[in-house]
């Protein structure tokens, strides 16, 4: 039984064709002109409203009503839809005789109302199949058949299904065949939403004017129970602590499968004998790349979707029963590509996941349209159920597919296209907030180094800068072009910072005519040993490599498992948390939120954790991880636990990621027992060119201030030099990488050279020395870099704690490590009196 709007549409199409027939009878000499002017009728109806049924019933209603018989040629846009259309017409319009033009081209046997179903490609394209149909052999060609039909007084009618798709790249060929070969008397176009540009192009090429338009609104289809009321769009956003451990695609599949299960349970609760279908649309397989069908299927199996419940279909590997899958209750998931999806009927479908990188208008019109149909068995039940009366679409995060601007454009494209098939469009956002940090180092580069030639060189130069503290570690996540810029800036800053403190300072003098540098006279300032400055300072030296990979690593692994929190705490953690926020795109309001769990990707965890074991250049990351796993196994056996290698490896990696300082701290403690401390080279005298003006110093290790301290260091030295309390006995500006300077060994295997050594009255360390590191104000410089986070927690074996200070708003502040915030924070006003304190 037809719905009221369907019945009205059938009558409207019938009356339009009969009116054109009457005009042609009244003007037999203008038959083709009348056909092109008033013989075309457009049916515009939403997906799922029954376009095939309405056109088929209209053809039944027309049969026998025209002055002469009419043979109809029905064109589907894709070959896959030919069988579907034939099956639908055979079931719903049994009085129509369905014909196949590829095998049956007899004009003599053609009767009034016969329908030939095919694609444009079969008759209008330059293909082998088209040549066969159009070539005359033992049977008549299509062209001859059409001529014979006209000679026998049979009118020609054309039905163009999915008209917005039929007028694509083959529009010119289709228009030529339509105008010069078919030369139809009547044309019926059916579309969900016409593409005006394509339709106008066809009208112009074929000389046709579409005067008759039958429009069915979505409200009518919803009211009659043929379309779902709404469409909820879920955009997966994975940020925050768990973001890097979760695959967005896996999250979308997880959420969609959960929704599928809810719908399945609700249908069972309502007594509806219907098994819902979940659709998964994948991208095309790149040449030489991974198979997206296989990838998605593996992820569905991880969700414990039965393999027997998963069906796949692509143009490359078509399922011979593709169009029956939608009706097979044993299949609950269908993985497909868009080319295979266009137009297919899936009344069991409620949920759809799209993992394609781009989505445009056709996504909304065709793919999403699959889930807006209402299954006949639930039409009477779903209108009072918001779960069943909606389609549910889930997309992977648009931000992962081109950035914020393209993400917004893609979301708008989906919204605009879907608006034609849904009155209610909502968006589910899955988010848990992330703090994305990139190095904000905009340094002028008067003479820049060359850009990295390749990814390997970029990584090598970037690693060096991160290790030395000139670039924040978060820059690793930036795009390549941003990394290149930061590499050049960081290398320039490093070059400035490495200007030698002692030795020749080449200022002012022009080279002699011979081109060589002119010899310069220097003044020599002796070390003030009378102030208590030692001949040499004490430096830490790294243990021997065999010690690091042996005793030190073994000791560190033991310390990791001796803490309150250990990798055992991560053994049962397999799910990542996220937030689901629901908001309506059309109605502003406060979104609701709920949490959901998604299984974390072991591959992503392993990838993210890789650098967590590579923080020390003096040890083998492989040896460290192997020793930690050995210790994990030993402790598990001691607890009477079964050793699950896969779970233990994941737990260790999560532990390293969630407690990034635990393993380095354990290694630092283990390394401290193996670090060697001994005298560095003798502190040299200070040599200053004669033409360089230097200021005298009261308490400096020399009689003058070294000339090439930066402004920050000079102000700090002036504060020390002005001490009247007797607390400061002497001070010395140290030089980075100098063989005579104080060195501390860091857990990452790198060395730390503090800025100042200060002789402090009453300090109970070797030679009463306190070490001081000065920084800028932490806003414009690199005070909070990853390397400084390591340095500020370092302790010298003999000189003990290093004082850190910066000048802010004209006063010096003491800085320290805040363990809860995991950052460097001001502690108190810097006081010379505190230099005697040992932490």
Short mmCIF file of N, CA and C in Angstrom, two decimals, residues 643-751:
data_model
loop_
_atom_site.label_atom_id
_atom_site.label_comp_id
_atom_site.label_asym_id
_atom_site.label_seq_id
_atom_site.Cartn_x
_atom_site.Cartn_y
_atom_site.Cartn_z
N UNK A 643 53.43 -15.20 34.31
CA UNK A 643 54.16 -14.22 33.51
C UNK A 643 53.52 -14.10 32.12
N UNK A 644 52.84 -12.97 31.88
CA UNK A 644 52.24 -12.68 30.58
C UNK A 644 53.13 -11.65 29.89
N UNK A 645 53.96 -12.13 28.97
CA UNK A 645 54.98 -11.28 28.36
C UNK A 645 54.38 -10.03 27.70
N UNK A 646 53.31 -10.21 26.96
CA UNK A 646 52.70 -9.11 26.23
C UNK A 646 52.14 -8.06 27.19
N UNK A 647 51.44 -8.52 28.22
CA UNK A 647 50.85 -7.60 29.19
C UNK A 647 51.93 -6.89 30.00
N UNK A 648 52.99 -7.62 30.35
CA UNK A 648 54.07 -7.02 31.13
C UNK A 648 54.81 -5.96 30.32
N UNK A 649 55.01 -6.22 29.06
CA UNK A 649 55.70 -5.24 28.22
C UNK A 649 54.86 -3.97 28.10
N UNK A 650 53.55 -4.14 27.91
CA UNK A 650 52.66 -2.98 27.82
C UNK A 650 52.67 -2.21 29.14
N UNK A 651 52.63 -2.93 30.27
CA UNK A 651 52.63 -2.28 31.58
C UNK A 651 53.91 -1.50 31.81
N UNK A 652 55.05 -2.06 31.42
CA UNK A 652 56.32 -1.36 31.58
C UNK A 652 56.35 -0.10 30.73
N UNK A 653 55.83 -0.18 29.52
CA UNK A 653 55.83 0.98 28.63
C UNK A 653 54.89 2.07 29.16
N UNK A 654 53.72 1.67 29.66
CA UNK A 654 52.80 2.64 30.24
C UNK A 654 53.40 3.30 31.48
N UNK A 655 54.10 2.50 32.28
CA UNK A 655 54.76 3.04 33.47
C UNK A 655 55.79 4.10 33.06
N UNK A 656 56.57 3.80 32.04
CA UNK A 656 57.59 4.74 31.57
C UNK A 656 56.95 6.02 31.04
N UNK A 657 55.78 5.90 30.41
CA UNK A 657 55.11 7.06 29.85
C UNK A 657 54.41 7.89 30.92
N UNK A 658 53.75 7.22 31.86
CA UNK A 658 52.96 7.93 32.86
C UNK A 658 53.80 8.45 34.02
N UNK A 659 54.97 7.85 34.23
CA UNK A 659 55.91 8.34 35.25
C UNK A 659 57.26 8.57 34.58
N UNK A 660 57.32 9.60 33.75
CA UNK A 660 58.51 9.78 32.91
C UNK A 660 59.82 9.98 33.67
N UNK A 661 59.73 10.35 34.95
CA UNK A 661 60.96 10.61 35.70
C UNK A 661 61.39 9.41 36.54
N UNK A 662 60.54 8.40 36.66
CA UNK A 662 60.83 7.29 37.56
C UNK A 662 62.08 6.52 37.14
N UNK A 663 62.14 6.11 35.88
CA UNK A 663 63.30 5.33 35.42
C UNK A 663 64.56 6.19 35.38
N UNK A 664 64.52 7.44 34.85
CA UNK A 664 65.72 8.27 34.92
C UNK A 664 66.20 8.53 36.35
N UNK A 665 65.26 8.72 37.29
CA UNK A 665 65.66 8.95 38.68
C UNK A 665 66.32 7.71 39.27
N UNK A 666 65.76 6.54 38.94
CA UNK A 666 66.37 5.29 39.42
C UNK A 666 67.76 5.13 38.83
N UNK A 667 67.90 5.47 37.54
CA UNK A 667 69.22 5.37 36.92
C UNK A 667 70.19 6.39 37.52
N UNK A 668 69.67 7.58 37.84
CA UNK A 668 70.53 8.59 38.46
C UNK A 668 71.06 8.09 39.80
N UNK A 669 70.16 7.49 40.60
CA UNK A 669 70.60 6.98 41.89
C UNK A 669 71.61 5.85 41.72
N UNK A 670 71.35 4.98 40.75
CA UNK A 670 72.28 3.87 40.51
C UNK A 670 73.59 4.39 39.95
N UNK A 671 73.49 5.39 39.11
CA UNK A 671 74.68 5.94 38.48
C UNK A 671 75.55 6.69 39.48
N UNK A 672 74.90 7.30 40.50
CA UNK A 672 75.65 8.08 41.48
C UNK A 672 76.70 7.24 42.20
N UNK A 673 76.39 5.98 42.42
CA UNK A 673 77.36 5.11 43.11
C UNK A 673 78.52 4.74 42.21
N UNK A 674 78.34 4.93 40.90
CA UNK A 674 79.39 4.54 39.96
C UNK A 674 80.11 5.73 39.35
N UNK A 675 79.55 6.94 39.56
CA UNK A 675 80.18 8.13 39.00
C UNK A 675 81.51 8.39 39.69
N UNK A 676 82.51 8.70 38.90
CA UNK A 676 83.83 9.01 39.42
C UNK A 676 83.97 10.52 39.57
N UNK A 677 84.52 10.98 40.68
CA UNK A 677 84.74 12.41 40.92
C UNK A 677 86.24 12.64 41.12
N UNK A 678 86.77 13.61 40.38
CA UNK A 678 88.19 13.92 40.50
C UNK A 678 88.50 15.31 40.03
N UNK A 679 89.72 15.76 40.24
CA UNK A 679 90.10 17.13 39.85
C UNK A 679 90.04 17.30 38.34
N UNK A 680 89.51 18.42 37.92
CA UNK A 680 89.56 18.79 36.51
C UNK A 680 90.93 19.41 36.24
N UNK A 681 91.11 19.91 35.04
CA UNK A 681 92.37 20.58 34.75
C UNK A 681 92.48 21.87 35.57
N UNK A 682 93.69 22.37 35.71
CA UNK A 682 93.93 23.57 36.51
C UNK A 682 93.16 24.75 35.93
N UNK A 683 92.64 25.59 36.81
CA UNK A 683 91.93 26.79 36.35
C UNK A 683 92.93 27.73 35.71
N UNK A 684 92.69 28.17 34.48
CA UNK A 684 93.69 29.01 33.79
C UNK A 684 93.63 30.47 34.23
N UNK A 685 94.67 31.19 33.90
CA UNK A 685 94.65 32.63 34.09
C UNK A 685 93.72 33.25 33.04
N UNK A 686 93.31 34.47 33.31
CA UNK A 686 92.42 35.19 32.40
C UNK A 686 93.24 36.10 31.48
N UNK A 687 93.08 35.93 30.19
CA UNK A 687 93.78 36.76 29.22
C UNK A 687 92.76 37.65 28.51
N UNK A 688 93.04 38.95 28.51
CA UNK A 688 92.13 39.93 27.92
C UNK A 688 92.91 40.82 26.96
N UNK A 689 92.45 41.00 25.74
CA UNK A 689 93.14 41.90 24.81
C UNK A 689 93.31 43.30 25.39
N UNK A 690 94.43 43.96 25.02
CA UNK A 690 94.75 45.27 25.55
C UNK A 690 93.66 46.30 25.24
N UNK A 691 93.02 46.15 24.09
CA UNK A 691 92.05 47.15 23.68
C UNK A 691 90.64 46.89 24.22
N UNK A 692 90.50 45.88 25.06
CA UNK A 692 89.19 45.58 25.66
C UNK A 692 89.18 46.14 27.08
N UNK A 693 88.18 46.96 27.37
CA UNK A 693 88.08 47.59 28.70
C UNK A 693 87.38 46.63 29.65
N UNK A 694 87.96 46.39 30.81
CA UNK A 694 87.36 45.52 31.83
C UNK A 694 87.24 46.28 33.14
N UNK A 695 86.26 45.90 33.94
CA UNK A 695 86.03 46.54 35.24
C UNK A 695 86.71 45.76 36.34
N UNK A 696 87.21 46.43 37.36
CA UNK A 696 87.82 45.72 38.49
C UNK A 696 86.77 45.00 39.32
N UNK A 697 87.18 43.94 40.00
CA UNK A 697 86.27 43.13 40.82
C UNK A 697 86.83 43.01 42.24
N UNK A 698 85.96 43.15 43.24
CA UNK A 698 86.38 43.02 44.65
C UNK A 698 86.59 41.56 45.04
N UNK A 699 85.63 40.69 44.63
CA UNK A 699 85.62 39.32 45.13
C UNK A 699 85.77 38.27 44.04
N UNK A 700 86.02 38.70 42.82
CA UNK A 700 86.14 37.75 41.74
C UNK A 700 87.37 36.88 41.86
N UNK A 701 87.37 35.74 41.18
CA UNK A 701 88.54 34.85 41.18
C UNK A 701 89.71 35.52 40.48
N UNK A 702 89.41 36.57 39.69
CA UNK A 702 90.44 37.41 39.08
C UNK A 702 90.20 38.82 39.58
N UNK A 703 91.05 39.73 39.22
CA UNK A 703 90.94 41.11 39.68
C UNK A 703 89.87 41.89 38.91
N UNK A 704 89.36 41.26 37.82
CA UNK A 704 88.41 41.96 36.96
C UNK A 704 87.23 41.04 36.64
N UNK A 705 86.18 41.69 36.14
CA UNK A 705 85.05 40.92 35.62
C UNK A 705 85.43 40.38 34.24
N UNK A 706 85.27 39.10 33.99
CA UNK A 706 85.51 38.58 32.63
C UNK A 706 84.68 39.38 31.62
N UNK A 707 85.23 39.70 30.47
CA UNK A 707 84.57 40.66 29.57
C UNK A 707 83.37 40.14 28.80
N UNK A 708 83.26 38.85 28.61
CA UNK A 708 82.18 38.40 27.72
C UNK A 708 81.09 37.60 28.41
N UNK A 709 80.75 38.01 29.61
CA UNK A 709 79.53 37.48 30.23
C UNK A 709 78.32 38.17 29.59
N UNK A 710 77.21 37.47 29.52
CA UNK A 710 76.01 38.14 29.02
C UNK A 710 75.44 39.05 30.11
N UNK A 711 74.45 39.85 29.75
CA UNK A 711 73.93 40.86 30.68
C UNK A 711 73.38 40.23 31.95
N UNK A 712 72.70 39.10 31.81
CA UNK A 712 72.10 38.44 32.96
C UNK A 712 73.19 37.96 33.93
N UNK A 713 74.21 37.33 33.38
CA UNK A 713 75.31 36.82 34.20
C UNK A 713 76.09 37.97 34.85
N UNK A 714 76.26 39.05 34.12
CA UNK A 714 77.00 40.18 34.67
C UNK A 714 76.27 40.77 35.87
N UNK A 715 74.96 40.92 35.79
CA UNK A 715 74.21 41.48 36.91
C UNK A 715 74.30 40.59 38.14
N UNK A 716 74.28 39.27 37.92
CA UNK A 716 74.40 38.36 39.06
C UNK A 716 75.81 38.46 39.67
N UNK A 717 76.82 38.52 38.81
CA UNK A 717 78.20 38.64 39.30
C UNK A 717 78.37 39.94 40.09
N UNK A 718 77.73 41.00 39.64
CA UNK A 718 77.83 42.28 40.35
C UNK A 718 77.19 42.18 41.73
N UNK A 719 76.09 41.42 41.84
CA UNK A 719 75.46 41.23 43.15
C UNK A 719 76.40 40.49 44.10
N UNK A 720 77.03 39.42 43.60
CA UNK A 720 77.98 38.68 44.43
C UNK A 720 79.16 39.57 44.83
N UNK A 721 79.64 40.35 43.88
CA UNK A 721 80.82 41.18 44.11
C UNK A 721 80.55 42.28 45.13
N UNK A 722 79.28 42.64 45.27
CA UNK A 722 78.91 43.74 46.18
C UNK A 722 78.65 43.25 47.60
N UNK A 723 78.78 41.95 47.85
CA UNK A 723 78.47 41.41 49.18
C UNK A 723 79.40 42.01 50.24
N UNK A 724 78.80 42.52 51.30
CA UNK A 724 79.56 43.12 52.39
C UNK A 724 79.51 42.28 53.65
N UNK A 725 78.77 41.17 53.60
CA UNK A 725 78.57 40.37 54.80
C UNK A 725 79.73 39.44 55.11
N UNK A 726 80.60 39.24 54.16
CA UNK A 726 81.69 38.28 54.35
C UNK A 726 81.29 36.87 53.98
N UNK A 727 80.04 36.69 53.55
CA UNK A 727 79.58 35.37 53.18
C UNK A 727 80.27 34.89 51.89
N UNK A 728 80.39 35.79 50.90
CA UNK A 728 81.04 35.43 49.64
C UNK A 728 82.54 35.67 49.79
N UNK A 729 83.31 34.59 49.65
CA UNK A 729 84.77 34.70 49.73
C UNK A 729 85.36 35.00 48.35
N UNK A 730 84.77 34.39 47.31
CA UNK A 730 85.19 34.61 45.93
C UNK A 730 84.12 34.04 45.00
N UNK A 731 84.17 34.45 43.77
CA UNK A 731 83.26 33.89 42.77
C UNK A 731 84.01 33.70 41.46
N UNK A 732 83.57 32.73 40.66
CA UNK A 732 84.22 32.41 39.40
C UNK A 732 83.16 32.06 38.36
N UNK A 733 83.20 32.77 37.25
CA UNK A 733 82.32 32.41 36.12
C UNK A 733 82.92 31.21 35.42
N UNK A 734 82.16 30.11 35.37
CA UNK A 734 82.64 28.88 34.75
C UNK A 734 82.37 28.91 33.24
N UNK A 735 83.02 28.03 32.55
CA UNK A 735 82.86 27.98 31.09
C UNK A 735 82.35 26.62 30.66
N UNK A 736 81.26 26.61 29.89
CA UNK A 736 80.69 25.35 29.43
C UNK A 736 81.67 24.62 28.53
N UNK A 737 81.75 23.31 28.74
CA UNK A 737 82.59 22.41 27.94
C UNK A 737 84.09 22.60 28.17
N UNK A 738 84.47 23.48 29.11
CA UNK A 738 85.89 23.67 29.39
C UNK A 738 86.42 22.50 30.22
N UNK A 739 87.64 22.11 29.94
CA UNK A 739 88.23 20.96 30.65
C UNK A 739 88.49 21.26 32.11
N UNK A 740 88.51 22.55 32.49
CA UNK A 740 88.77 22.92 33.88
C UNK A 740 87.50 23.19 34.68
N UNK A 741 86.32 23.24 34.02
CA UNK A 741 85.08 23.63 34.67
C UNK A 741 84.47 22.48 35.47
N UNK A 742 83.55 22.82 36.35
CA UNK A 742 82.81 21.82 37.14
C UNK A 742 81.81 21.11 36.23
N UNK A 743 81.77 19.79 36.34
CA UNK A 743 80.86 18.99 35.52
C UNK A 743 80.01 18.12 36.42
N UNK A 744 78.69 18.07 36.13
CA UNK A 744 77.78 17.12 36.77
C UNK A 744 77.28 16.16 35.71
N UNK A 745 77.18 14.88 36.02
CA UNK A 745 76.63 13.89 35.09
C UNK A 745 75.13 13.77 35.30
N UNK A 746 74.36 13.88 34.20
CA UNK A 746 72.90 13.79 34.24
C UNK A 746 72.45 12.36 33.98
N UNK A 747 71.22 12.02 34.39
CA UNK A 747 70.70 10.66 34.13
C UNK A 747 70.67 10.30 32.65
N UNK A 748 70.59 11.32 31.78
CA UNK A 748 70.55 11.03 30.34
C UNK A 748 71.92 10.85 29.73
N UNK A 749 72.97 10.88 30.57
CA UNK A 749 74.32 10.67 30.07
C UNK A 749 75.01 11.94 29.62
N UNK A 750 74.26 13.05 29.60
CA UNK A 750 74.86 14.32 29.20
C UNK A 750 75.51 15.00 30.41
N UNK A 751 76.29 16.04 30.13
CA UNK A 751 76.98 16.76 31.19
C UNK A 751 76.33 18.11 31.44
#
